[in-house]
Coordinates of C-alpha atoms in Angstrom, one line a residue:
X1 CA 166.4 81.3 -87.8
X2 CA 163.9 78.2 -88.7
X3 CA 160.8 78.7 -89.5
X4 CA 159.7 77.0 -86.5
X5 CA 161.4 79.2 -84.3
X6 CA 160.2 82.6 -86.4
X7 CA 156.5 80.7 -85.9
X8 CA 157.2 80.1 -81.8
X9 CA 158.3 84.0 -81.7
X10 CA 155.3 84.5 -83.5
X11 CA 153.1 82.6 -81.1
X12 CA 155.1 83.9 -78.4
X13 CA 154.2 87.7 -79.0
X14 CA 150.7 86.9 -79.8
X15 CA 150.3 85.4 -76.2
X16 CA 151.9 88.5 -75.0
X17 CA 149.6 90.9 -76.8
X18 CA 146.5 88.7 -75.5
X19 CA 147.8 88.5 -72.2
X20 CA 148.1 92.5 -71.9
X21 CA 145.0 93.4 -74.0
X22 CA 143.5 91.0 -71.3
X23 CA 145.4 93.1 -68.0
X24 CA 144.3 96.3 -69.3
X25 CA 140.4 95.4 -69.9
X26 CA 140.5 93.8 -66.6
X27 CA 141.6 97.1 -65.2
X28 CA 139.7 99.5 -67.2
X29 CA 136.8 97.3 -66.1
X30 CA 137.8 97.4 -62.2
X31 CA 138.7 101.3 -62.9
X32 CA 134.8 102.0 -64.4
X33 CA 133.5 99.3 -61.4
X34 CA 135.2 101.5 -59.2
X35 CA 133.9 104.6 -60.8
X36 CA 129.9 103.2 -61.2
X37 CA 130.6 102.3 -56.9
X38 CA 131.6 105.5 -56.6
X39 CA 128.9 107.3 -58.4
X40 CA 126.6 105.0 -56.4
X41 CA 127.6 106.1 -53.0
X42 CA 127.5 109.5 -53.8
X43 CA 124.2 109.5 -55.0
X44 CA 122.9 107.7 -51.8
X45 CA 124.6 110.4 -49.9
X46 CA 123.1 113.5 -51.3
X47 CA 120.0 112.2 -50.7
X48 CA 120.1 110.6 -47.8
X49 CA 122.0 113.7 -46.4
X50 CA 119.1 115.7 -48.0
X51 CA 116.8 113.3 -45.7
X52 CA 118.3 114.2 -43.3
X53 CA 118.7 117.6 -43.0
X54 CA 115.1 118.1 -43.9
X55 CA 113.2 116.0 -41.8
X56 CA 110.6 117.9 -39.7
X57 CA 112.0 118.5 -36.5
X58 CA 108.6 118.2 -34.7
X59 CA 108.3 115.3 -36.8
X60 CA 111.3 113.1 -36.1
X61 CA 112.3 110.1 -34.3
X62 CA 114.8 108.9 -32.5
X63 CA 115.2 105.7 -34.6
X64 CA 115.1 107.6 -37.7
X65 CA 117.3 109.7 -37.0
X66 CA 119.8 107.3 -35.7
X67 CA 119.2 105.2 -38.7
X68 CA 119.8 108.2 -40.9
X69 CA 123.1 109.2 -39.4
X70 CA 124.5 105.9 -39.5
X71 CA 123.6 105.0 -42.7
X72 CA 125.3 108.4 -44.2
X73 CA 128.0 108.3 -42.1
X74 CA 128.9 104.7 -43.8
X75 CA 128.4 105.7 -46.8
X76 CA 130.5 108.9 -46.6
X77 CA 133.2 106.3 -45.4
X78 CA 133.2 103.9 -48.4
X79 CA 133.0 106.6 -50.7
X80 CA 136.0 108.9 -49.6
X81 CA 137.9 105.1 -49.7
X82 CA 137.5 105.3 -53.2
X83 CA 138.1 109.3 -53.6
X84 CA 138.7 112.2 -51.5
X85 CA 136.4 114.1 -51.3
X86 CA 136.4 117.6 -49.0
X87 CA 132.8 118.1 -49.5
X88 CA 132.3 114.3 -47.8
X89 CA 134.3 115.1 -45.3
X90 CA 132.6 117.8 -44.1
X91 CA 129.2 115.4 -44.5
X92 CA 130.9 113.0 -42.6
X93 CA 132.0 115.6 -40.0
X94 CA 128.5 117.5 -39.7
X95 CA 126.3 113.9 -39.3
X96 CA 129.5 112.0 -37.0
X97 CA 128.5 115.3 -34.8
X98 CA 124.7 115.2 -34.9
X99 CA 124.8 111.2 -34.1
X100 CA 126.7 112.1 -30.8
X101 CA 124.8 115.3 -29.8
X102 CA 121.3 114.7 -27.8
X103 CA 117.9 114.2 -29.6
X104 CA 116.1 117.3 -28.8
X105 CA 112.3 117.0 -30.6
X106 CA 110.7 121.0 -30.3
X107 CA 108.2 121.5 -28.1
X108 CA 104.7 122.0 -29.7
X109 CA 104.3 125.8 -30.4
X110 CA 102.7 127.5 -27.0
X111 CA 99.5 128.7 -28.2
X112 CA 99.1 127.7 -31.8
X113 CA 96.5 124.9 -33.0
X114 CA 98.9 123.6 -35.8
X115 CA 102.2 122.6 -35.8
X116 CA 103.4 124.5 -38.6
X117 CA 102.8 127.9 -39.3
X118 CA 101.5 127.2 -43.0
X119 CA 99.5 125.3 -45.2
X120 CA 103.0 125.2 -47.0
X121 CA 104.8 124.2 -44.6
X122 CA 102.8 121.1 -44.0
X123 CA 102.9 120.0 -47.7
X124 CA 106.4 120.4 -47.9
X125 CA 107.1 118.1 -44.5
X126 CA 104.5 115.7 -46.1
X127 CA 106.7 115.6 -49.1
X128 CA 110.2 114.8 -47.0
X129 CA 108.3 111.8 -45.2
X130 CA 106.9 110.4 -48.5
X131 CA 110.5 111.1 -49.4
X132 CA 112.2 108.9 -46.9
X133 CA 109.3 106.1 -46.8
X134 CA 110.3 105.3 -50.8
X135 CA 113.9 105.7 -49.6
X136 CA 113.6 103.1 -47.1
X137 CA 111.6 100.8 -49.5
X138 CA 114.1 100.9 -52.3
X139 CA 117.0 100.4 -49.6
X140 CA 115.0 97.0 -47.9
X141 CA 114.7 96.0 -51.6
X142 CA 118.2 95.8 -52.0
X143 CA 118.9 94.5 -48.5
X144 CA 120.6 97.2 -47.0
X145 CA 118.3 97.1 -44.2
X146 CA 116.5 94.6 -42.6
X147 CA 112.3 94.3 -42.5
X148 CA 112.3 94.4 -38.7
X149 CA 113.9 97.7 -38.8
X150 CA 112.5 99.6 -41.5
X151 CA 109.0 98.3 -40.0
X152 CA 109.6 100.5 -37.4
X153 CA 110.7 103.5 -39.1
X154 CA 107.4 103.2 -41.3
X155 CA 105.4 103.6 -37.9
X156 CA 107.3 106.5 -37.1
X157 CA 107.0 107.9 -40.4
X158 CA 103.3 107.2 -41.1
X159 CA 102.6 108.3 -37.5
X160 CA 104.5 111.8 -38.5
X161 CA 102.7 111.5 -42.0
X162 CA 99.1 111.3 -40.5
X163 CA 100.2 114.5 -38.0
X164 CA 100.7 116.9 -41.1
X165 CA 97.7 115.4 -42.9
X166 CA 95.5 116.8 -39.6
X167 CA 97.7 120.1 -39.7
X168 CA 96.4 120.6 -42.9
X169 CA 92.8 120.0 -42.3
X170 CA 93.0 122.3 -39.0
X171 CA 95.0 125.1 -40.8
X172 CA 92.0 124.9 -43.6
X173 CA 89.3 124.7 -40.6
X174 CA 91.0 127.6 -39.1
X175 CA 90.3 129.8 -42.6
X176 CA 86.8 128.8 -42.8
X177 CA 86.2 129.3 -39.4
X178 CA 83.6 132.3 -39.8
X179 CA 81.7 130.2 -42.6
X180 CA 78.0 128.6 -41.3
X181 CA 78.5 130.3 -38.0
X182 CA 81.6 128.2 -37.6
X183 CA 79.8 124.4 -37.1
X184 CA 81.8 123.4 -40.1
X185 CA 85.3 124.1 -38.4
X186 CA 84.3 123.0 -35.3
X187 CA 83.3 119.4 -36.8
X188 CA 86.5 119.3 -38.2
X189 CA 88.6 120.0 -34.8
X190 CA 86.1 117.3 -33.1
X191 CA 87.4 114.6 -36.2
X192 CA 90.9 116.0 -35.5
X193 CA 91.2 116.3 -31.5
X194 CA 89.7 112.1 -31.8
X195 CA 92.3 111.8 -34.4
X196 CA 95.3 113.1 -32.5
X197 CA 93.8 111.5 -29.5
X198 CA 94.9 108.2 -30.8
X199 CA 98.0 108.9 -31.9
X200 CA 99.3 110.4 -28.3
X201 CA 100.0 107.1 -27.0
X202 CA 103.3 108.8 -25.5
X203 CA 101.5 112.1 -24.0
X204 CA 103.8 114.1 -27.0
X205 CA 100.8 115.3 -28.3
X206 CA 99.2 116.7 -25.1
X207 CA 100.1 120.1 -25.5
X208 CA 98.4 120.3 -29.3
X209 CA 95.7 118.3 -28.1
X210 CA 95.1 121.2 -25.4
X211 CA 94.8 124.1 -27.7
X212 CA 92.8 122.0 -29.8
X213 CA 90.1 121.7 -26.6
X214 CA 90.7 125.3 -25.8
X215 CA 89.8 126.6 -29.7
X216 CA 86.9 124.0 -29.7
X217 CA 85.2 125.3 -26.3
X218 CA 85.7 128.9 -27.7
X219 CA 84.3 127.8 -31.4
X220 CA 80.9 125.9 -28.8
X221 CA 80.4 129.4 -26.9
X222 CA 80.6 131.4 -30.5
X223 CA 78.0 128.7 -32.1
X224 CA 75.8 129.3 -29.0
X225 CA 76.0 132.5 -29.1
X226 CA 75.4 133.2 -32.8
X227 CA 72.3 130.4 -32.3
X228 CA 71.1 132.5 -29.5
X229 CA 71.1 135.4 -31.9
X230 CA 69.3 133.9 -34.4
X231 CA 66.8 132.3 -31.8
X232 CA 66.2 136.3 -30.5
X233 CA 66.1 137.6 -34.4
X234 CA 63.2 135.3 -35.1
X235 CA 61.6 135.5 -31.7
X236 CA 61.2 139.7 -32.9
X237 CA 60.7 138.9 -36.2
X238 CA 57.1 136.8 -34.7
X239 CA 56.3 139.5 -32.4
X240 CA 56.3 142.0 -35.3
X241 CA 54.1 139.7 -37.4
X242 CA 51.7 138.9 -34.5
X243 CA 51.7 142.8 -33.9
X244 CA 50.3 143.4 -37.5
X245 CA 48.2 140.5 -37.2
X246 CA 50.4 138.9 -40.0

């Protein structure tokens, strides 16, 4: 064999070395692309699954919660293409179901001022919308969704966050209630019931708004009558003095 030749065999398996080197980093690259997409999705779906199953009932929207379900129900999709996954499937199951049942938003607790049963409570819903409002900026950011919609979730959202921020100031008022005769609560329910009052542009706050009256005309009659007591204290405490000559 000539040199030539031996040097063409040469070249020859060189090229074929290159040429697989360069098959297998193109799919070890498309295999870790695949992997980062897939790690991705998943991440997107805890939490947005997370977002979803925690969102205060009394709280949510019909647009959120349609937006929610859709968006997870995507991404549950494009991630079991890339793996299966029987923990997605049963995500995918559980929110496909929800997205087809009836919105059904709780009635305001009959009889109570607030609408969660603890200072907690609130906080915690408070947390979850803060939650999903960075969620929805991070998502706009990447253009996942457009600034006409998420505009309209972030009314939603700040219109749930503002309710929990006056649960906690009546649950508070509602502690302090026997402090200064009780002026200092009822100031607060006055702020609060104008408060609420603008946000019930749908009459969905009507029934909160009615306890709120109900504790405020009871917390007026208490002041009077404490006032009233305090008016007939002095009033004895002059005719004593006037009765000593004091």
């Amino acid at each position: 064999m000539s040199p030539t030749n031996i040097a063409l065999l040469i070249l020859a398996g060189v090229g074929i070395m290159a040429a697989a080197a360069y098959f297998i980093q193109m799919y070890e690259n498309r295999k870790k692309e695949r992997q980062l997409r897939l790690m991705h999705l998943q991440a997107v779906v805890r939490r947005a699954h997370h977002l979803l199953a925690n969102y205060p009932p009394l709280l949510q929207s019909p647009e959120i919660i349609k937006f929610l379900t859709l968006y997870l129900s995507q991404r549950c999709k494009a991630a079991l293409e890339l793996e299966e996954s029987e923990t997605l499937e049963k995500i995918l199951t559980e929110t496909q179901g929800r997205s087809e049942a009836p919105m059904e938003t709780p009635p305001h607790p009959e009889g109570s001022l607030t609408l969660f049963k603890t200072p907690n409570d609130a906080q915690r819903a408070r947390a979850i919308i803060k939650e999903f409002v960075k969620f929805l900026k991070e998502i706009e950011a990447k253009g996942e969704i457009s600034s006409g919609a998420s505009n309209v979730m972030f009314q939603h959202a700040k219109h749930g966050f503002e309710r929990t921020e006056i649960d906690l100031e009546l649950q508070e008022a509602v502690v302090s209630e026997e402090v200064n005769d009780g002026k200092r609560s009822f100031n607060t329910y006055k702020k609060c019931f104008i408060r609420l009052s603008d946000l019930n542009k749908n009459h969905l706050l009507d029934r909160q708004l009615f306890e709120l009256r109900n504790r405020m005309n009871r917390m007026a009659e208490y002041i009077e009558l404490k006032a009233e007591e305090e008016r007939e204290r002095r009033r004895k405490e002059e005719e004593e003095a006037n009765k000593f000559g004091f």
